[in-house]
Coordinates of C-alpha atoms in Angstrom, one line a residue:
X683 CA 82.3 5.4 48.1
X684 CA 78.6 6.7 47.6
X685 CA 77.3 2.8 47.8
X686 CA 79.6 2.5 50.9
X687 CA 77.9 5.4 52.7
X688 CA 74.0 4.2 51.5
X689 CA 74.6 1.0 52.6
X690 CA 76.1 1.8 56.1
X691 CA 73.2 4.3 56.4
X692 CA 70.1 1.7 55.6
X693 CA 72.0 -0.5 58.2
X694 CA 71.9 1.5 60.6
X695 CA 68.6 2.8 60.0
X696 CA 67.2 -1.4 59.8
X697 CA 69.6 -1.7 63.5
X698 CA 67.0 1.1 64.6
X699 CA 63.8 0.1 63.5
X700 CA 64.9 -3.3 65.2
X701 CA 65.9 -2.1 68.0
X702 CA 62.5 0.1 68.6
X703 CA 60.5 -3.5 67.5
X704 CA 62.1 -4.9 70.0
X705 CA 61.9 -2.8 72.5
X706 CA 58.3 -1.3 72.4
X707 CA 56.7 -4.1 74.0
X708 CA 59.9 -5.0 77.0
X709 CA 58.8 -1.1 78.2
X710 CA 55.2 -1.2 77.4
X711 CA 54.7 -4.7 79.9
X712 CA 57.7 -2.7 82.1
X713 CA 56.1 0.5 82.2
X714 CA 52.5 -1.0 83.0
X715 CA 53.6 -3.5 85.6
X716 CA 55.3 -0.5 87.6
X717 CA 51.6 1.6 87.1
X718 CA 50.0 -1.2 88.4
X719 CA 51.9 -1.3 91.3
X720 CA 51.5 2.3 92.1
X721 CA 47.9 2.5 91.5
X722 CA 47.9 -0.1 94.3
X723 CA 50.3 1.6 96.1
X724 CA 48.5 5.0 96.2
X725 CA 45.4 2.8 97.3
X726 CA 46.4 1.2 100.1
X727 CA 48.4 4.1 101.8
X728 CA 45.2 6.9 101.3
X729 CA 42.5 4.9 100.8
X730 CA 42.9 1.6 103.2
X731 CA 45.0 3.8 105.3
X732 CA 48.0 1.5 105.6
X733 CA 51.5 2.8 106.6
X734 CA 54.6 2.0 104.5
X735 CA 55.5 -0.3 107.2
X736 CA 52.6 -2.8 107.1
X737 CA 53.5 -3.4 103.6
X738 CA 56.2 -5.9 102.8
X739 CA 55.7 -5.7 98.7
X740 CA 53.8 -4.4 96.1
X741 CA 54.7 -6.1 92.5
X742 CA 53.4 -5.7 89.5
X743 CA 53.0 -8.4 87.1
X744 CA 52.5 -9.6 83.6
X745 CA 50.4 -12.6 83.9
X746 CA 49.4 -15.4 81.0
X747 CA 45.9 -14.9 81.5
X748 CA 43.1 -11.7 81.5
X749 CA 43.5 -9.8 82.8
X750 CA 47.1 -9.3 81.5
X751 CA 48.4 -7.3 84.5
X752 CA 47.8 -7.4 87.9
X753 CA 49.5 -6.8 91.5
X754 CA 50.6 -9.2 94.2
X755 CA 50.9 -7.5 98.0
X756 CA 52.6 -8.9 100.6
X757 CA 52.2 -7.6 104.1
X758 CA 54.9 -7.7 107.0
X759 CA 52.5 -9.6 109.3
X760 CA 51.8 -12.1 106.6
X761 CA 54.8 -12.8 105.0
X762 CA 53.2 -16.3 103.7
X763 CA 50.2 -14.6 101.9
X764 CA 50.5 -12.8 98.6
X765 CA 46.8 -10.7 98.1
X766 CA 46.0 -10.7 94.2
X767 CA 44.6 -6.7 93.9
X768 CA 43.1 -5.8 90.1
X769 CA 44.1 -1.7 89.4
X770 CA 42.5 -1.4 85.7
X771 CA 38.9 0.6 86.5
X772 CA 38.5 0.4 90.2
X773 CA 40.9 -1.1 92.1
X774 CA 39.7 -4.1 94.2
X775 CA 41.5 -7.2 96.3
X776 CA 40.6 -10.3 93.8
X777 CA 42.4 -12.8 95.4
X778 CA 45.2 -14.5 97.3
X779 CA 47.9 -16.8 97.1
X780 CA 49.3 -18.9 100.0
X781 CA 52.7 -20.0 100.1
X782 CA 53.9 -23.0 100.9
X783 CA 55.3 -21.8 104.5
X784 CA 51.5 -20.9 104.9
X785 CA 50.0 -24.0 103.8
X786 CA 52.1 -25.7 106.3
X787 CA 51.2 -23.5 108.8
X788 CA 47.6 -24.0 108.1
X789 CA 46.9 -20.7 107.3
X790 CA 42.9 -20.8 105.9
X791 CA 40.7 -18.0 104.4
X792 CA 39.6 -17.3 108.2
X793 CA 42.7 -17.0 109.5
X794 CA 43.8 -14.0 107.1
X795 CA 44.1 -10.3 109.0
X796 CA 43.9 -8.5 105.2
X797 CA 41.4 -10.4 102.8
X798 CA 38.7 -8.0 101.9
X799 CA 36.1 -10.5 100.1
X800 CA 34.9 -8.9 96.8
X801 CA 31.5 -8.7 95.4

């Protein structure tokens, strides 16, 4: 009866410690994609002095490359641009991405109402 008890209790105890192993990094990459994301947030509303309107999306994402995370915005009036924004020291516009509805369009680096060059 003893063994039955120790054995149930080291099973449970292993179901727990993989479980947590498991787990750690799905809420680490989970937990720093949505900080990203409301660094950038936070950045664009007091510091660029956008409203909640202008902005379509703001998502944060786990990327292949360094850095690891980063942020894609989307804006209402450029639904066919995603703007590439880096939030780990300073936070700064990197990049952007055009989708295809924009490449059709021939949207070009000109033509963009939010791209904020970097140095």
């Amino acid at each position: 009866m003893v063994e039955i008890i120790k054995r149930r209790v080291l099973l449970i105890f292993m179901a727990i410690i993989i479980i947590i192993v498991v787990l750690t990094p799905v809420t680490y990459v989970q937990v720093n994609k949505y900080k990203y994301a409301d660094r950038v947030t936070n950045y664009l509303l007091e510091e660029e002095k956008y409203s909640r309107e202008d902005i379509e999306s703001v998502k944060g994402v786990w990327g292949k490359k360094l850095p690891s995370f980063y942020t894609l915005v989307t804006f209402k009036d450029e639904p066919y641009v995603e703007y590439v924004y880096f939030a780990h020291n300073e936070i700064i516009q990197f990049d952007y991405r055009l989708t295809e509805e924009g490449k059709e369009k021939g949207v070009t680096k000109s033509k963009l109402k939010h791209y904020v060059p970097h140095n």
